[in-house]
XYZ file of C-alpha atoms in Angstrom:
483
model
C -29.575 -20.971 33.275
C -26.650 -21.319 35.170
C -25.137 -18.054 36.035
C -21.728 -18.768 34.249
C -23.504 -19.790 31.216
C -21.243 -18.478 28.135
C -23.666 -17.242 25.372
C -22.129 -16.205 22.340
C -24.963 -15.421 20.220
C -28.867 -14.120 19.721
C -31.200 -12.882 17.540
C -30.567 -8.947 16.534
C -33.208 -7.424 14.751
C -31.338 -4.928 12.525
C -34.398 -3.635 10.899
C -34.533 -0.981 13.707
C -31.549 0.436 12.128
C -32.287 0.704 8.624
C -35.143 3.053 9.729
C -33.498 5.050 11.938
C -31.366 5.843 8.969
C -33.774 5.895 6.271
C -32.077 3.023 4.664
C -34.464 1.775 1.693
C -33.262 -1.612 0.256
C -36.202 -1.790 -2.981
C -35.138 0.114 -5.881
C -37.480 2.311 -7.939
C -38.607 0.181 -10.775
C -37.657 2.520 -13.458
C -33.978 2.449 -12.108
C -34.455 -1.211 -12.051
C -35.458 -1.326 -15.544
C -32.494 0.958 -16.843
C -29.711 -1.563 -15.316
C -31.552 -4.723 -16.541
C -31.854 -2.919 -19.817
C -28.038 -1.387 -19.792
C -25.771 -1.409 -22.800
C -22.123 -0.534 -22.952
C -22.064 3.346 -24.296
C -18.422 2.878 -25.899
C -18.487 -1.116 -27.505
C -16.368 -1.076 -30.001
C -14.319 1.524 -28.779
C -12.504 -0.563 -26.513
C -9.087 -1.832 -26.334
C -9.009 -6.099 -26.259
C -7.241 -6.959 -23.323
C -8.816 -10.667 -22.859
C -5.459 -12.339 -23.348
C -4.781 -10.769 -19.645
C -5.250 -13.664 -16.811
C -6.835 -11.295 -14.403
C -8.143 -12.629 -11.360
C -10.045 -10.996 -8.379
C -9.707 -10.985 -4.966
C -12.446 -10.057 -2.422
C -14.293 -12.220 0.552
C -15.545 -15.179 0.086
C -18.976 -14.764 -1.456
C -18.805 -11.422 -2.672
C -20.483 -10.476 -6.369
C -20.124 -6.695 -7.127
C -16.949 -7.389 -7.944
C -15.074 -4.252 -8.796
C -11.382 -4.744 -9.269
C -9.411 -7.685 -11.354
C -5.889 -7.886 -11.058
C -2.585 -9.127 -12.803
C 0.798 -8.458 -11.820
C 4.372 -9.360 -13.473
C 7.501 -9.307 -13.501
C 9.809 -7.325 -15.924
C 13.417 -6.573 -16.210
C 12.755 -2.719 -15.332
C 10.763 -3.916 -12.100
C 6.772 -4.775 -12.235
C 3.674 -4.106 -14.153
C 0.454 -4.047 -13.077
C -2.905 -4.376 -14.817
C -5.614 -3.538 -13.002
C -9.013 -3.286 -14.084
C -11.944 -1.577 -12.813
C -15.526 -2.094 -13.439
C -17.138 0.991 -15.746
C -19.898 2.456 -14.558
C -20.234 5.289 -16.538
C -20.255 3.338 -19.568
C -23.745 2.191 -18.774
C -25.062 4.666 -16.707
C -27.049 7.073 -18.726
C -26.603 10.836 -17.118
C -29.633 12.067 -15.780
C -31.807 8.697 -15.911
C -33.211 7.686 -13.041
C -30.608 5.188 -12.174
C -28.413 7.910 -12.532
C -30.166 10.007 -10.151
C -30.933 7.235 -7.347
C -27.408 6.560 -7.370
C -26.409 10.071 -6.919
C -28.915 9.978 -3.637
C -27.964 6.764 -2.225
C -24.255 7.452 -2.611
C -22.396 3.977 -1.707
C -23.874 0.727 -0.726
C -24.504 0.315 2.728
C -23.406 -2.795 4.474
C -25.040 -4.884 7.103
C -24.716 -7.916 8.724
C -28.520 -9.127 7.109
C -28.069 -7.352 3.731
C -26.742 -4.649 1.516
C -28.563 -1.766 0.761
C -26.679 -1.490 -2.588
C -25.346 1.822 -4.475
C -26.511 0.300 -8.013
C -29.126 -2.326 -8.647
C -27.969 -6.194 -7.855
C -28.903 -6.885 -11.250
C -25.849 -4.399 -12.448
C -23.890 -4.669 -9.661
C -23.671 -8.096 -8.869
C -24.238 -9.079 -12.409
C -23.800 -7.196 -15.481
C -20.927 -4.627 -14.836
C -19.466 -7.196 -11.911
C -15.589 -8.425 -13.148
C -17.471 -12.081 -12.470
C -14.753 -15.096 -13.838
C -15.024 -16.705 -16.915
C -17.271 -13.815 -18.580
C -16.206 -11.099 -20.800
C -16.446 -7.305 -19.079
C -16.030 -3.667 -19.930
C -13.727 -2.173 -17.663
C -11.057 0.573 -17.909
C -7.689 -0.794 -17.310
C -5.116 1.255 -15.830
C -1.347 -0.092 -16.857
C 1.441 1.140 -14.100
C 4.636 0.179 -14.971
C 7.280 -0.015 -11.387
C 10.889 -0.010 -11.048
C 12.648 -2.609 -8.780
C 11.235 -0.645 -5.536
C 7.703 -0.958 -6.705
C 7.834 2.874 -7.512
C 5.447 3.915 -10.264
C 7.412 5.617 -13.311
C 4.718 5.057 -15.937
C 1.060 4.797 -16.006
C -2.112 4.981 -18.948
C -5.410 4.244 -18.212
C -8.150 3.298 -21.068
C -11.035 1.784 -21.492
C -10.966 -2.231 -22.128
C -12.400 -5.712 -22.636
C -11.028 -8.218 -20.323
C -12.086 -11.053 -18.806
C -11.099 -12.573 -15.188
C -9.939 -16.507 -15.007
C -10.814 -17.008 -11.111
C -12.231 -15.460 -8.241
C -10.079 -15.477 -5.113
C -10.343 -14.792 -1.607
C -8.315 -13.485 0.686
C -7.502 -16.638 3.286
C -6.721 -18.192 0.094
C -4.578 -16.309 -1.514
C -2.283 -16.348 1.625
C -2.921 -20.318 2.451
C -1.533 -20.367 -1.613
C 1.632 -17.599 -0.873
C 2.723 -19.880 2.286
C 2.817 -23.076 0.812
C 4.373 -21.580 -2.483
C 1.324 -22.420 -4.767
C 0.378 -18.760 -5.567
C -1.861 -18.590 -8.707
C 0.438 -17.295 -11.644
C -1.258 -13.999 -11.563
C -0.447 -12.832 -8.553
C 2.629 -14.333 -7.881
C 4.443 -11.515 -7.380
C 2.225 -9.790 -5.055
C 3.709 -10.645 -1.761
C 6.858 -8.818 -2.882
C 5.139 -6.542 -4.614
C 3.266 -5.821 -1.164
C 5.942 -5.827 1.162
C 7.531 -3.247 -1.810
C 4.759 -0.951 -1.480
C 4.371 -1.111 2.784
C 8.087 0.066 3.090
C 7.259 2.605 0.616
C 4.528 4.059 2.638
C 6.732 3.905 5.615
C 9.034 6.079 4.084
C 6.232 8.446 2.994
C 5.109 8.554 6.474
C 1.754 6.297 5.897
C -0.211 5.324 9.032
C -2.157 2.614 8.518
C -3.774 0.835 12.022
C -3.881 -2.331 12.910
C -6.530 -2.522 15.961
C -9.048 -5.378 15.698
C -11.866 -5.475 13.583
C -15.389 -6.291 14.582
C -17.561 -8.895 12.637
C -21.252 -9.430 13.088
C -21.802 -12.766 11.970
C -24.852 -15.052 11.318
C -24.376 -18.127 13.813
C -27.863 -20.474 13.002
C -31.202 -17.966 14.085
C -28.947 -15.651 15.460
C -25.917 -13.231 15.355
C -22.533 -13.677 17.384
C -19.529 -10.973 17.460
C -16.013 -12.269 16.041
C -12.751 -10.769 15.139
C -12.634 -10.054 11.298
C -9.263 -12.048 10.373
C -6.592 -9.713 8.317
C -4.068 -11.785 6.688
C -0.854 -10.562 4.588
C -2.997 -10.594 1.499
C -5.309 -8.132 2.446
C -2.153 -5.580 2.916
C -0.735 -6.704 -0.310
C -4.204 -6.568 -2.504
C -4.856 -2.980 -0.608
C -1.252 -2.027 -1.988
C -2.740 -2.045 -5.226
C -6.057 0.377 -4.895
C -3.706 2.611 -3.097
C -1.249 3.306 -5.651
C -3.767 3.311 -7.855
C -5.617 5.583 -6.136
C -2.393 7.806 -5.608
C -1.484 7.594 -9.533
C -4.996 8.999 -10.254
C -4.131 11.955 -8.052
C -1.341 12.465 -9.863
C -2.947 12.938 -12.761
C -5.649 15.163 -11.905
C -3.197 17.004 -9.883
C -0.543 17.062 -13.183
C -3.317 18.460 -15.528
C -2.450 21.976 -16.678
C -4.683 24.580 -16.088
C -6.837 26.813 -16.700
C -10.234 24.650 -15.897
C -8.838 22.183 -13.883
C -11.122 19.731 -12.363
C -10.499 16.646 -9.462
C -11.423 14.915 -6.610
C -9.243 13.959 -4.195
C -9.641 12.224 -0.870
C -7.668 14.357 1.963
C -6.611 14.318 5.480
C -4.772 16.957 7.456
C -1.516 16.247 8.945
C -2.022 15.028 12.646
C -1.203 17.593 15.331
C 2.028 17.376 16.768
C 0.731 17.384 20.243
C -0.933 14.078 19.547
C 2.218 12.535 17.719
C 3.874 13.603 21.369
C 0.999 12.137 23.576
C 1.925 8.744 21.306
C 5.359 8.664 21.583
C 4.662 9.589 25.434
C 2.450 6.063 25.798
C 4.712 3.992 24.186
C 7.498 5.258 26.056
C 5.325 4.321 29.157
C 4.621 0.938 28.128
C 8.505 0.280 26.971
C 7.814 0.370 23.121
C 10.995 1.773 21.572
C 11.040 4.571 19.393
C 13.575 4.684 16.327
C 15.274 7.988 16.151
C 13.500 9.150 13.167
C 10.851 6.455 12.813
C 7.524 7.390 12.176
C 4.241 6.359 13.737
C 3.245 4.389 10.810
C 6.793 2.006 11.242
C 6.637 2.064 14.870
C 3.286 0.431 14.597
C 3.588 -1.991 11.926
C 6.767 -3.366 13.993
C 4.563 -4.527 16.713
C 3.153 -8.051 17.389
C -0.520 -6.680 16.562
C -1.863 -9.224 19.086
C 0.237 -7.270 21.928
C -1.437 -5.571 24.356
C 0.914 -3.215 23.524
C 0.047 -2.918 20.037
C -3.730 -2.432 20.967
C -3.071 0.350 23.136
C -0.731 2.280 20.418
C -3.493 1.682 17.844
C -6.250 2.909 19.638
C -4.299 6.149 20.646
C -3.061 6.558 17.205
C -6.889 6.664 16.038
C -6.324 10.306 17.074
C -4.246 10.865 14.673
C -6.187 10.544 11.731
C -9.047 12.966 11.852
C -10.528 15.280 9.566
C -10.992 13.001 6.448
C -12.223 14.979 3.501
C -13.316 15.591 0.341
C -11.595 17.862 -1.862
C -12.322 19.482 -4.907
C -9.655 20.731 -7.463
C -9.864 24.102 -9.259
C -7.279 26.641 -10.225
C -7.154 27.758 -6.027
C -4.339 27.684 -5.188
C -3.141 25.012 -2.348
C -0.661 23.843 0.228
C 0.785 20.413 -0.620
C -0.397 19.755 2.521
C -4.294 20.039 1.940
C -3.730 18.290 -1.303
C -2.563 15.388 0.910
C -4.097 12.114 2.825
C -2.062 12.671 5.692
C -2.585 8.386 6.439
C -1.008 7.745 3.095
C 1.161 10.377 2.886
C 0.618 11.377 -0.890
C -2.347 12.735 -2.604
C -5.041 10.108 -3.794
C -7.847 9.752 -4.923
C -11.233 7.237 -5.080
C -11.165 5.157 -8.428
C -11.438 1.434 -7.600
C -14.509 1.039 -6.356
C -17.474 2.108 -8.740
C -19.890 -0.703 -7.992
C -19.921 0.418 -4.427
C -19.313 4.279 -4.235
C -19.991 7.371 -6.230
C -17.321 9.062 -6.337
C -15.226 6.781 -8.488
C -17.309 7.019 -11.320
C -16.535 10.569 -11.575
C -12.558 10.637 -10.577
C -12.123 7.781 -13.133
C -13.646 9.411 -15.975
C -11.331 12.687 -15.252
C -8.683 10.406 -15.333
C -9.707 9.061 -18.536
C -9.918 12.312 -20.639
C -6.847 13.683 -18.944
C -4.747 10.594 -20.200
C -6.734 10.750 -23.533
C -5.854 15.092 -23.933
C -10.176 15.009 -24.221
C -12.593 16.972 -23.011
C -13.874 16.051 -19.298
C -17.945 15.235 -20.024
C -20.050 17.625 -19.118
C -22.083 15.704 -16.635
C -18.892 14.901 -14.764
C -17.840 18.727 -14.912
C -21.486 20.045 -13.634
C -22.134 17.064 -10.650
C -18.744 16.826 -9.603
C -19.539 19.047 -6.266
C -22.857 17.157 -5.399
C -21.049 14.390 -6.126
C -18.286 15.188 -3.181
C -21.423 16.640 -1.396
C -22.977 13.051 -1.230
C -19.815 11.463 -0.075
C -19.598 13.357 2.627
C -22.921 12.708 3.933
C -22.516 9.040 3.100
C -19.545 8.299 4.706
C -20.541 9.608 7.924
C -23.683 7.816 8.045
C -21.369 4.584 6.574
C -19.769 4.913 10.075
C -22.712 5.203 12.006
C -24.905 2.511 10.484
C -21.504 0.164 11.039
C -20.902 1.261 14.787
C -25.242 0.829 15.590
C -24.888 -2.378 13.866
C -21.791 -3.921 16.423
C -23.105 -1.777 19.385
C -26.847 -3.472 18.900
C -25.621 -6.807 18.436
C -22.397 -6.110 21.583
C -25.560 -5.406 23.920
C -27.969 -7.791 22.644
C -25.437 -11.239 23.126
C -23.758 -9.554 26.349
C -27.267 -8.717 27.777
C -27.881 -12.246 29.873
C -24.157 -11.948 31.203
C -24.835 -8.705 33.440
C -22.855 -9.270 36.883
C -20.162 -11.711 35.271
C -16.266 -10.987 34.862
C -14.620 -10.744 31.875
C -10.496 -10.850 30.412
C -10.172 -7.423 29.317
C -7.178 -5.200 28.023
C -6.938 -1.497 28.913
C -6.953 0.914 25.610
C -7.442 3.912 27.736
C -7.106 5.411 30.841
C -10.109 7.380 32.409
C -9.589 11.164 32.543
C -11.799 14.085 33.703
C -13.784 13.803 30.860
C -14.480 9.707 30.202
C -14.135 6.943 31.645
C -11.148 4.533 30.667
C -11.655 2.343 27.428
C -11.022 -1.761 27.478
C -10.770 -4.466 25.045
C -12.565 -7.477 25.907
C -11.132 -10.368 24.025
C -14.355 -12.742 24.535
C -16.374 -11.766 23.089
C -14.676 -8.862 20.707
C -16.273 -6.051 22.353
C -14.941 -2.607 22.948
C -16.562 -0.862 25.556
C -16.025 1.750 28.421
C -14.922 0.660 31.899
C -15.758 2.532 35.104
C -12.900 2.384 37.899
C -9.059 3.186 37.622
C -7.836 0.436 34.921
C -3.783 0.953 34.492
C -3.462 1.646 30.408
C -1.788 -1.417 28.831
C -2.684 -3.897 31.600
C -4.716 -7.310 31.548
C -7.519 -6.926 34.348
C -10.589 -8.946 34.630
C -13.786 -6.532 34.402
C -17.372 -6.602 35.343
C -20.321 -6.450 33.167
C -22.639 -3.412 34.681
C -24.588 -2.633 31.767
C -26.072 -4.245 28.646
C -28.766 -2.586 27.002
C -30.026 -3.485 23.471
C -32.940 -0.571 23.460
C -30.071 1.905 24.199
C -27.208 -0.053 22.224
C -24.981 0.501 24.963
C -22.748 -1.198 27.082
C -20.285 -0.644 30.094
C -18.251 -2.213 32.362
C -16.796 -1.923 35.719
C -12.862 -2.709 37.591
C -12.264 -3.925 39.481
C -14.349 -7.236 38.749
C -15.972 -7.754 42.231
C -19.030 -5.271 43.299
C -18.281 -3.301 46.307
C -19.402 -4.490 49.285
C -22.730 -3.541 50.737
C -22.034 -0.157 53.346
C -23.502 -1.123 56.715
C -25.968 1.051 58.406
């Protein structure tokens, strides 16, 4: 092999990580049985909403299929239908699918497999919003003003049934050339509505680059995951639907109130000031009055620039949380997701995470002045309990996964220079952080690498046993000392 060779994939063995994690793919037969054998708890008690076009949107390939959409124009602004698959409606409390569910939490993804929240046969099947087959769902009906501001909402359980499954690349290759299908026509403005919105709340949301693990023949090969103007628009939607069901647990009079919401505390100020300080330093203006969240979605987020900012601003948003509602009493602020800037709440996703099973079925009997079930009322807090062990291990299946598979295809190209971008400057603590645009790797960089600057780096370290990797500026090796 020559020693300039570019290799940009190789076989990663990612079994090592499902059992560092305890990550158990087979599901107990009985729980098996139960979805394969699942009926819907409230037929006939269903509104008919098949005369909806819904359609979905997710990536290419996808089958637990949780949210349809349809959006429209009216003279009073918008109204959205969005429906969600239900869960509880053929989930029997305390059965054993019930109970494996409540232990496994969400479904776990990897770049070889899922290791699903519900059984494929349910989730990717039965209670999946799949087109061109009729679904129970509960359908939540917001109704916007000319801003895209919600000023009336219901939710209630439903029939409907989707006409087409989308994608993302898609559904912006049909906005461009002005094909969109009639559905979701007005979702670009609809999107673009709801960003400026969250600007104006004070919403953060980053832009840094995404990692992708992706198969490439016998083996695995690191890309950038690519984010179009349709994701932003279609995640416009879960959010305000997640921040209308906070509303309404958060609107329910008391005594006995009960919620889940999904909270962040405000970022320090000292860290909005280290921010503005960097992009001062790099020549990023500042607004008078702008907040993070519009300074960075003004910048080109291929910029060096932009990369820097976004990786700072990860700083910002710490301290994610789950929070449960009682009569306590509460600041507004730890009622809040400090990244959104309102209160929300988890209820698009069933299929996928536990939590939304519960929120939406709060929702549900708040809207319809009934009684919350009782199994909702008593597993609420394990509920939340699971998340939060979940999610963390979410993150750190997702970061073993890219930092086994970053060591594995870099390995062979130890000694060899690389294009690199500067997140980070080293301090006492770390070294400084880089951006190495081929392949997508993030890694740390020994040296004195000037923040925001294009350097060419040197590949010191690539272990796969260790999952780490590290590089060195500048790129050539010091020379030998003489003795």
């Amino acid at each position: 092999m020559e020693l300039h060779q570019r290799i940009v994939s190789a076989p990663v063995d990612f079994g090592a990580v499902r059992s560092e994690f305890g990550l158990a793919s087979v599901y107990p037969a009985g729980a098996v049985s139960e979805a394969r054998d699942a009926v819907d708890a409230f037929a006939g008690h269903r509104i008919d909403a098949t005369d909806i076009p819904f359609v979905t949107i997710d990536p290419p390939g996808a089958l637990d299929l949780d949210q349809a959409l349809h959006l429209s124009r009216t003279d009073t602004g918008f109204t959205l239908h969005y429906a969600i698959a239900d869960l509880a409606a053929v989930i029997v409390p305390g059965s054993a699918l019930d109970q494996e569910s409540g232990r496994r939490g969400q479904t776990f993804y990897l770049p070889d497999g899922t290791v699903p929240l519900h059984p494929p046969v349910l989730s990717e099947d039965a209670a999946s919003l799949l087109p061109e087959r009729t679904r129970p769902a509960v359908l939540w009906t917001i109704e916007l003003d000319h801003a895209a501001e919600p000023r009336r909402w219901q939710v209630a359980r439903a029939l409907i049934r989707s006409v087409a499954r989308l994608d993302y690349a898609g559904v912006q290759a049909a906005a461009d050339a002005g094909t969109p299908h009639p559905a979701i026509a007005d979702l670009p403005e609809f999107g673009r509505l709801r960003i400026e919105s969250g600007h104006a709340r004070g919403a953060i949301a980053l832009r840094l680059p995404a990692q992708d693990v992706v198969r490439d023949g016998t083996g695995w090969r690191l890309e950038l995951e690519p984010r179009t103007a349709a994701d932003d628009w279609n995640e416009q939607v879960s959010l305000l639907t997640g921040m209308v069901a906070a509303r309404i647990m958060l609107d329910h009079p008391g005594p006995g109130r009960t919620g889940l919401l999904r909270t962040m505390p405000p970022p320090p100020e000292s860290a909005v000031a280290s921010l503005r300080r960097t992009a001062a330093a790099l020549g990023v203006p500042w607004p008078d009055g702008a907040g993070v969240g519009r300074v960075l979605g003004g910048l080109d987020p291929n910029s060096p620039e932009s990369l820097v900012l976004n990786s700072e601003a990860t700083g910002l948003l710490r301290g994610a949380a789950y929070t449960l509602l009682d009569d306590a009493p509460r600041t507004p602020a730890q009622l809040t997701h400090s990244a959104i800037g309102a209160p929300y709440a988890h209820v698009t996703a069933p299929l996928r995470r536990l939590a939304d099973r519960y929120t939406t079925e709060i929702c549900l009997a708040y809207c319809a002045g009934a009684e919350v079930p009782d199994w909702v009322r008593t597993g609420l807090a394990a509920a939340a309990d699971t998340m939060r062990r979940t999610d963390a291990e979410a993150n750190k299946v997702d970061r073993a996964c890219i930092d086994l598979t970053e060591a594995t295809v870099l390995a062979p190209r130890v000694g060899q220079g690389f294009d690199a971008i500067v997140l980070r400057d080293a301090d006492g603590s770390r070294p400084a952080e880089i951006f190495v645009e081929d392949p997508p790797v993030m890694a740390r960089c020994d040296g004195k690498p000037e923040e925001g600057k294009r350097i060419r780096a040197r590949l010191t370290e690539a272990d796969p046993a260790a999952r780490t990797v590290r590089f060195a500026y500048p790129e050539q090796a010091p020379a030998a000392t003489a003795r």
